[in-house]
PDB file of C-alpha atoms in Angstrom:
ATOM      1  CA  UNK B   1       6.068 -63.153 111.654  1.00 78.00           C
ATOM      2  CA  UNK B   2       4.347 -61.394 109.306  1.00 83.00           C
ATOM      3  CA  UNK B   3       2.843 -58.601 111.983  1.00 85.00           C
ATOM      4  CA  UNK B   4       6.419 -58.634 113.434  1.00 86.00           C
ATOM      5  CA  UNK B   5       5.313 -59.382 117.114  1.00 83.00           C
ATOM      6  CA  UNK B   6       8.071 -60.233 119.071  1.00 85.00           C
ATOM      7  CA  UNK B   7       9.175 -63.541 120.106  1.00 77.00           C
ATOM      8  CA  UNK B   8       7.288 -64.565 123.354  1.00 75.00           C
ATOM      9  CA  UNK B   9       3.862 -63.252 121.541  1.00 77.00           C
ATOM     10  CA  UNK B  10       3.824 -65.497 118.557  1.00 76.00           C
ATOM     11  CA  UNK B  11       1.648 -68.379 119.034  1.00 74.00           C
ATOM     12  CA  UNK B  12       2.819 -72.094 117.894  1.00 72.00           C
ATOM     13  CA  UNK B  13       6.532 -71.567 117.064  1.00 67.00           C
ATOM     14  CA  UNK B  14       8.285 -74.421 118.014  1.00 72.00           C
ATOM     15  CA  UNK B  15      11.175 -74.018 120.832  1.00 75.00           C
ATOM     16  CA  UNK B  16      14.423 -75.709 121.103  1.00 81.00           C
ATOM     17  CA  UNK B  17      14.669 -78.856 123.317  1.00 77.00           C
ATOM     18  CA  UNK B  18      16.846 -78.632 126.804  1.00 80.00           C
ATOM     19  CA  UNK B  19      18.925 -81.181 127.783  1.00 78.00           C
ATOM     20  CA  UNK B  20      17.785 -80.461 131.663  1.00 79.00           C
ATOM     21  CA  UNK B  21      14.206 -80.253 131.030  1.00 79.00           C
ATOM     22  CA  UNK B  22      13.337 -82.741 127.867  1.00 83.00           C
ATOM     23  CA  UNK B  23      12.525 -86.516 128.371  1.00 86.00           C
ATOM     24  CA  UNK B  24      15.268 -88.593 126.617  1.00 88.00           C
ATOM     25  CA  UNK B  25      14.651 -90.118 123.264  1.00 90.00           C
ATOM     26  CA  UNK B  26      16.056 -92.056 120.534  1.00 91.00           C
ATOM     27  CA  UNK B  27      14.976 -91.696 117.164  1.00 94.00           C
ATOM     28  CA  UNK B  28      16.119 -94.622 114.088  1.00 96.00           C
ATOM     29  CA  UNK B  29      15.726 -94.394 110.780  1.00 95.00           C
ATOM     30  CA  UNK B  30      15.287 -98.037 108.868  1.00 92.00           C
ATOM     31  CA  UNK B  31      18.581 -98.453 109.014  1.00 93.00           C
ATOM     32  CA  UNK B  32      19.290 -98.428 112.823  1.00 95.00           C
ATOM     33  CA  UNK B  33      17.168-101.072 113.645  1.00 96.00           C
ATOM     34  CA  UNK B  34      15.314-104.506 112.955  1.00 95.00           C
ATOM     35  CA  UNK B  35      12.345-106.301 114.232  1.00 94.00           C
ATOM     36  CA  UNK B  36      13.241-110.346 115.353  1.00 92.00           C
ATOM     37  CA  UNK B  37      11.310-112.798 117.187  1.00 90.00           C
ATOM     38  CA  UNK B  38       9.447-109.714 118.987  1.00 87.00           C
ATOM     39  CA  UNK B  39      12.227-108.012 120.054  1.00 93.00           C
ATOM     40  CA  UNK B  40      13.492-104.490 118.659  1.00 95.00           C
ATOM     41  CA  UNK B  41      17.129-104.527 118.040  1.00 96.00           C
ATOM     42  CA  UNK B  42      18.751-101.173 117.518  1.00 95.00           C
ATOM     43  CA  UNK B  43      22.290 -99.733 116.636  1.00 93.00           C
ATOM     44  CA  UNK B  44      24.826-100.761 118.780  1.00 90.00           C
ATOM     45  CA  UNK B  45      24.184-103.949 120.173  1.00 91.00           C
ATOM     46  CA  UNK B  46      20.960-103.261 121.761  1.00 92.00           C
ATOM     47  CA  UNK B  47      17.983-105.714 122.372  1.00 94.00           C
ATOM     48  CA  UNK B  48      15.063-104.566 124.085  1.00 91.00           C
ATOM     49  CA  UNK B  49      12.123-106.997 124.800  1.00 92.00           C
ATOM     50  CA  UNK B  50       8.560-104.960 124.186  1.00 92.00           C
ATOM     51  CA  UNK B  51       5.783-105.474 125.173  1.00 93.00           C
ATOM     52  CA  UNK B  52       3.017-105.132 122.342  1.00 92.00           C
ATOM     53  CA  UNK B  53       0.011-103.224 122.314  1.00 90.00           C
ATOM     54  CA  UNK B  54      -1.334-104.851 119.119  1.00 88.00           C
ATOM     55  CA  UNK B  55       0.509-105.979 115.812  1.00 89.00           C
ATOM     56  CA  UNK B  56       1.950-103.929 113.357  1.00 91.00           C
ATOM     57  CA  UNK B  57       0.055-103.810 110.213  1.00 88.00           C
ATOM     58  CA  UNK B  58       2.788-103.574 107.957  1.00 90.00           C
ATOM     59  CA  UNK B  59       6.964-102.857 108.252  1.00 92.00           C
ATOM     60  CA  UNK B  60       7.892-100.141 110.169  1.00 94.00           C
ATOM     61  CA  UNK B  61      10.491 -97.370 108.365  1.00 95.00           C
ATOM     62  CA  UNK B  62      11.637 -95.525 111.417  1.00 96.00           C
ATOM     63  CA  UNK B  63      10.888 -95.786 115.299  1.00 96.00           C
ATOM     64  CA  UNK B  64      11.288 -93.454 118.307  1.00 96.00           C
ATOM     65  CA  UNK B  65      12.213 -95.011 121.500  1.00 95.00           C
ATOM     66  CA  UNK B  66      11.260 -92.011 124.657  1.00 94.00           C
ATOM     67  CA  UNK B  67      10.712 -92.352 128.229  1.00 92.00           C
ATOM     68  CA  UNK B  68       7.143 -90.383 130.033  1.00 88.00           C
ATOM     69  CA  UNK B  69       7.357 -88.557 133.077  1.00 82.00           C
ATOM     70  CA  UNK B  70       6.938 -91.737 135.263  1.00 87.00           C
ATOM     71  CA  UNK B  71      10.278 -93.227 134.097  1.00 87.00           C
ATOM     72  CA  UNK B  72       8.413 -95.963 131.473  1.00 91.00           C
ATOM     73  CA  UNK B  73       9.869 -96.707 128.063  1.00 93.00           C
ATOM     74  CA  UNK B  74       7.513 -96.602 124.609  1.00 94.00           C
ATOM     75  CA  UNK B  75       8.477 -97.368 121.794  1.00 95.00           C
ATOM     76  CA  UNK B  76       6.675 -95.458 118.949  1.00 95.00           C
ATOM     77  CA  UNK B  77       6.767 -96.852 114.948  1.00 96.00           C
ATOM     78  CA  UNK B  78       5.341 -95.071 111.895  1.00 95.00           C
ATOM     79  CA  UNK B  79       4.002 -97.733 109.474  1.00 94.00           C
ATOM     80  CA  UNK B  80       1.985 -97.127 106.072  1.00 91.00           C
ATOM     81  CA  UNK B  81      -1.342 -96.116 106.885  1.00 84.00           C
ATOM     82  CA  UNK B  82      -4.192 -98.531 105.740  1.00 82.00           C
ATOM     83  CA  UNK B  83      -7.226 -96.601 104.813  1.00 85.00           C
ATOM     84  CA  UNK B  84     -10.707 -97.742 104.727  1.00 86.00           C
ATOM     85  CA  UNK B  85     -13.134 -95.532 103.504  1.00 88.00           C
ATOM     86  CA  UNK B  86     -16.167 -95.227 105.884  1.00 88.00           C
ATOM     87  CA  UNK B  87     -19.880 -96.273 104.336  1.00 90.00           C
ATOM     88  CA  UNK B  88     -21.989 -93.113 103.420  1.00 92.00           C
ATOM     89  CA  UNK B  89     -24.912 -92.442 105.705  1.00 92.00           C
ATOM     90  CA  UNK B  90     -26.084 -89.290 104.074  1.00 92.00           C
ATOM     91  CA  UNK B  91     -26.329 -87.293 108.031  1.00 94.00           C
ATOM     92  CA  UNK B  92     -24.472 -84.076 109.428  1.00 95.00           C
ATOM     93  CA  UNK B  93     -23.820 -83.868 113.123  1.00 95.00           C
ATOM     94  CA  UNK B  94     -23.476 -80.260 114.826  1.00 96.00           C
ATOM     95  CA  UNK B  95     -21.414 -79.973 117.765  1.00 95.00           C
ATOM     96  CA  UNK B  96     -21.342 -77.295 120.531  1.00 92.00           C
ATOM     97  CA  UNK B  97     -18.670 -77.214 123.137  1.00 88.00           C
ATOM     98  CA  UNK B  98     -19.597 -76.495 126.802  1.00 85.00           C
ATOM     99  CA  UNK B  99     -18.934 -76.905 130.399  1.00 85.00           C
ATOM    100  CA  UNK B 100     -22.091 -78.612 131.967  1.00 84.00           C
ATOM    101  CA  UNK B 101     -21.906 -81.334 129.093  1.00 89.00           C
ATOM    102  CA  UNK B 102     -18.339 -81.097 126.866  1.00 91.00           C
ATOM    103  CA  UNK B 103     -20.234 -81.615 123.455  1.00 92.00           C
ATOM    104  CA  UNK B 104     -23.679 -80.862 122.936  1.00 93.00           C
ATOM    105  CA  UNK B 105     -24.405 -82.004 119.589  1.00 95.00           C
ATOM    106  CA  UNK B 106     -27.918 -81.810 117.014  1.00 95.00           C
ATOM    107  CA  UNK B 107     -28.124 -85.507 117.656  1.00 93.00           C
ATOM    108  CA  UNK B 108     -29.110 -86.454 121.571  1.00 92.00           C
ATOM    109  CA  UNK B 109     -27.782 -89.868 121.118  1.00 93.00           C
ATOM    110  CA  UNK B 110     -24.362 -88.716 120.368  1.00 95.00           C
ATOM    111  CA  UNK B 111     -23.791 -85.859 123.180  1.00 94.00           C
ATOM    112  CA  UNK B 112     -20.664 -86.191 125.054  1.00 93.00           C
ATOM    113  CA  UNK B 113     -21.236 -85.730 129.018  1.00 93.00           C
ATOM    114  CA  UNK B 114     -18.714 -84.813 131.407  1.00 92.00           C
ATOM    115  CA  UNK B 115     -17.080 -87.529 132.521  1.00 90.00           C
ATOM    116  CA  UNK B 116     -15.408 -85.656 135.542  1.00 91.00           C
ATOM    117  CA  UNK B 117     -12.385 -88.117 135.317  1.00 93.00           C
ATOM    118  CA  UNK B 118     -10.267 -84.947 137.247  1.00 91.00           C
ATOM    119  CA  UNK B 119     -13.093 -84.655 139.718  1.00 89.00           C
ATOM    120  CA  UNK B 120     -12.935 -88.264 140.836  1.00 90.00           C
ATOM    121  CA  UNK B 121      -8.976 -88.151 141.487  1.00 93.00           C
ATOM    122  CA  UNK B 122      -8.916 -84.498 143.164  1.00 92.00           C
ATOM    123  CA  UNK B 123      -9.212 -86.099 146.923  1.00 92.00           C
ATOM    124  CA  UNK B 124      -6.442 -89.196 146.357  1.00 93.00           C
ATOM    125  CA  UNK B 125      -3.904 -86.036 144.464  1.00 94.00           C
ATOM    126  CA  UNK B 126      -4.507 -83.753 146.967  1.00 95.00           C
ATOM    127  CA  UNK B 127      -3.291 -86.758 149.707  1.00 95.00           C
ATOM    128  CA  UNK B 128      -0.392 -86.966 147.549  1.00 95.00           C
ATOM    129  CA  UNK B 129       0.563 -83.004 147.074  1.00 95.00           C
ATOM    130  CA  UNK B 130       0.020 -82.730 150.694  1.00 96.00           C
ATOM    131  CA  UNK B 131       2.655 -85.238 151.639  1.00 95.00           C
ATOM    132  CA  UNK B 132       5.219 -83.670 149.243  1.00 95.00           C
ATOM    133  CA  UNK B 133       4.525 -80.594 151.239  1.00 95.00           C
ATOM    134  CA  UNK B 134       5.375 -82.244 154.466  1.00 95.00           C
ATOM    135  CA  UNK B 135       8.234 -84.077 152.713  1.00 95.00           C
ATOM    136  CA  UNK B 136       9.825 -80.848 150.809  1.00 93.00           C
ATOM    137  CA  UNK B 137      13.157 -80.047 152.113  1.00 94.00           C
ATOM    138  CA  UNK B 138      14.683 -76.655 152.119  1.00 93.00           C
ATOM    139  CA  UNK B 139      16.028 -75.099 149.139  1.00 90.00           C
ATOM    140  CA  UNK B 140      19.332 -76.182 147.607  1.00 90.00           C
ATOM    141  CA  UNK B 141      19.185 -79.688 149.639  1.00 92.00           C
ATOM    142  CA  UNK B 142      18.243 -82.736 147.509  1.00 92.00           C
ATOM    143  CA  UNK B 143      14.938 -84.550 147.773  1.00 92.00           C
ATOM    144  CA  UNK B 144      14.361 -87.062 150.188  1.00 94.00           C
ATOM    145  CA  UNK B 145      13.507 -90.820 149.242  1.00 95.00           C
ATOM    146  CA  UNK B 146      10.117 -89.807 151.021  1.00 95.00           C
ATOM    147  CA  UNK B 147       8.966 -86.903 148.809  1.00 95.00           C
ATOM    148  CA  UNK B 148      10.829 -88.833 145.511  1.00 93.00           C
ATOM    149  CA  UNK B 149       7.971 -91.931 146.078  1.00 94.00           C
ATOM    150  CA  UNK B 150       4.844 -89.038 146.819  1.00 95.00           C
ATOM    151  CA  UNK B 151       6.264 -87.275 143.751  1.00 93.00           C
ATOM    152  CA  UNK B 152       5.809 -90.429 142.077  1.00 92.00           C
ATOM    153  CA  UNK B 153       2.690 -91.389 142.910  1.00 94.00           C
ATOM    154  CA  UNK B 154       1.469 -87.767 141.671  1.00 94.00           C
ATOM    155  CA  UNK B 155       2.407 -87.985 138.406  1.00 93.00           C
ATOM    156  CA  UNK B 156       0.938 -91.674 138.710  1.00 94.00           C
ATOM    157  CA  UNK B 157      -2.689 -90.555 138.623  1.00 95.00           C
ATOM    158  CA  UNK B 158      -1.787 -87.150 136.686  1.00 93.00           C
ATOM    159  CA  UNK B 159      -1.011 -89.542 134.083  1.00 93.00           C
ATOM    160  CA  UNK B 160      -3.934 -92.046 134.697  1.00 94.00           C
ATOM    161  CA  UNK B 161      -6.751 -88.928 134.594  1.00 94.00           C
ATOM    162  CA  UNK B 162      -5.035 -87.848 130.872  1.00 93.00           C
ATOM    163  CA  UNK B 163      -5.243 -91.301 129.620  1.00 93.00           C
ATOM    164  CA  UNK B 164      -8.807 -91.661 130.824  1.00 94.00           C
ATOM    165  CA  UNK B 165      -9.469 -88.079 129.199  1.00 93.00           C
ATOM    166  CA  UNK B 166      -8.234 -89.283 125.791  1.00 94.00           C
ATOM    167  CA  UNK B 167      -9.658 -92.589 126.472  1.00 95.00           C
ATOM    168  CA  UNK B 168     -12.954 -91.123 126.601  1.00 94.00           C
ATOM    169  CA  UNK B 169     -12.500 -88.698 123.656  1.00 93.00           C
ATOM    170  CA  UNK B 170     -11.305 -91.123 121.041  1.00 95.00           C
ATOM    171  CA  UNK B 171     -14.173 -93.390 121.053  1.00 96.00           C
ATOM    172  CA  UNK B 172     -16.691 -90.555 121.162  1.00 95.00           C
ATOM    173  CA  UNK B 173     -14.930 -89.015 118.038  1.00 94.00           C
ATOM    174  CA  UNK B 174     -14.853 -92.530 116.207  1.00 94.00           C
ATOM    175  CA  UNK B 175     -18.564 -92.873 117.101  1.00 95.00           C
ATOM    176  CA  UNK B 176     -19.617 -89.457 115.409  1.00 95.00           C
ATOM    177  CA  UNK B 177     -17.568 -89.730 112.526  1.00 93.00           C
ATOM    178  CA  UNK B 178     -18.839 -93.585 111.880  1.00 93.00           C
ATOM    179  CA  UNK B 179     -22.188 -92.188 111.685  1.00 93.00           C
ATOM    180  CA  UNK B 180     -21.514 -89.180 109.872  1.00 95.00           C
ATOM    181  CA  UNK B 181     -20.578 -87.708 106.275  1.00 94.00           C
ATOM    182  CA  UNK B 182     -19.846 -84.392 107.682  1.00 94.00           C
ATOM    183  CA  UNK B 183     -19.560 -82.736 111.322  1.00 95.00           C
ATOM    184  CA  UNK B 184     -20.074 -79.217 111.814  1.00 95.00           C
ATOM    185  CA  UNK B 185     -17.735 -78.030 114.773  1.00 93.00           C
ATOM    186  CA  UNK B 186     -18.152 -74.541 116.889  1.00 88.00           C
ATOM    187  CA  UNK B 187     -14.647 -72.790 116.414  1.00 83.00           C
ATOM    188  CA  UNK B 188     -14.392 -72.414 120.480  1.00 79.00           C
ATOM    189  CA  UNK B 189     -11.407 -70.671 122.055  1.00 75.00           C
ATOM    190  CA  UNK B 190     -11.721 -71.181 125.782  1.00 76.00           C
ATOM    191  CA  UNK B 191      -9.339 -69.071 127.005  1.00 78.00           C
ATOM    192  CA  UNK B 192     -11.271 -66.564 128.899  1.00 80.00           C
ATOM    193  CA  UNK B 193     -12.507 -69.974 131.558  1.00 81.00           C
ATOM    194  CA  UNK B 194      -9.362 -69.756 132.421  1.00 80.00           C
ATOM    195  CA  UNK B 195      -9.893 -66.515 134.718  1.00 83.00           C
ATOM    196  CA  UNK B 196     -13.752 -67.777 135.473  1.00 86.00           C
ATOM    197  CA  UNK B 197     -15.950 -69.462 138.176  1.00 86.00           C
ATOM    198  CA  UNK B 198     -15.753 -72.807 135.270  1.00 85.00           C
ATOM    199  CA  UNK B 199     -11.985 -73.108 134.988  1.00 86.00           C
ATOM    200  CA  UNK B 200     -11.686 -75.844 136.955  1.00 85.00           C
ATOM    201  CA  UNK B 201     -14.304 -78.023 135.403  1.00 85.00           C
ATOM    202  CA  UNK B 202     -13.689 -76.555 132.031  1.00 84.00           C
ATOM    203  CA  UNK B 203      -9.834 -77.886 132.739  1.00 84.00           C
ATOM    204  CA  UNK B 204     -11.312 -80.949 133.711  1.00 86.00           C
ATOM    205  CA  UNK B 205     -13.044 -81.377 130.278  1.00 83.00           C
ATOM    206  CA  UNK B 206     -10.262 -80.292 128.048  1.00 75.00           C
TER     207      UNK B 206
END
């Protein structure tokens, strides 16, 4: 804004949500809904049984109920956060990013190898992208029930190989910073892989 680049150049700016391209979601304040016997009742009548992923620590003032790409429900709830503060250890960890290994680091016990989670999938995705070729009907005709399930099973493993890749990068960040005061991170901008030999493993590593 303040160099007055237009529109489509600034970087970050938030966009307006689409009706025909946005997930749904609900969002409730305190008001709109209550927690009983483990279900989550919201405004209007509605009871919805979840299934937990571990117990909230403490009431919940708002939640946001939004469906993923492969049609599954989450609900998400922001609670007080509890902090602990972490016992001193008096070390400093440097950390290099890279495309052999995705964090080299001044410590060898805490480097970060690449886990090729991307790598491992490639043959079982391309099965899948290869039958929604075969299934793809001409333009302007709906999709068949055929190319709807391959679709499906796409976005299946898409969705397995990110989980796996955040998986994989929470616990080695929560193992650094445990034995850590202080972490010295290279300020990396990787957008020039992109149009090299390493963008596909680089990708793979993001």
């Amino acid at each position: 804004i303040k160099d007055r680049l237009p529109q489509h150049r600034r970087a970050g700016m938030p966009r307006f949500k689409r009706k025909r391209e946005a997930r749904p979601s609900l969002n409730y304040s305190w008001r709109g809904f209550r927690l009983k016997d483990g279900r989550l009742h919201l405004a209007g009548g509605i009871a919805v049984s979840v299934v937990w992923s571990r117990n909230l620590p403490d009431d919940p003032s708002s939640v946001r109920v939004y469906q993923d790409s492969l049609g599954h429900w989450y609900a998400s709830f922001v609670v007080p956060a509890q902090q602990v503060p972490l016992s001193a250890t008096g070390r400093v960890l440097g950390v290099d990013w890279g495309v052999a290994e995705t964090a080299t680091t001044t410590d060898d016990a805490y480097d970060l190898p690449h886990a090729e989670h991307g790598g491992k999938a490639a043959q079982r995705l391309a099965k899948y992208q290869r039958m929604m070729a075969r299934r793809r009907r001409p333009k302007g005709q709906p999709a068949s029930k055929g190319y709807r399930k391959a679709q499906a099973q796409a976005a299946k493993l898409h969705k397995k190989v990110a989980r796996q890749r955040e998986d994989t990068g929470r616990k080695w960040a929560k193992h650094v910073m445990r034995g850590h005061d202080g972490v010295a991170v290279e300020d990396f901008r990787p957008k020039f892989l992109a149009k090299s030999t390493m963008a596909r493993k680089a990708a793979d590593a993001a």
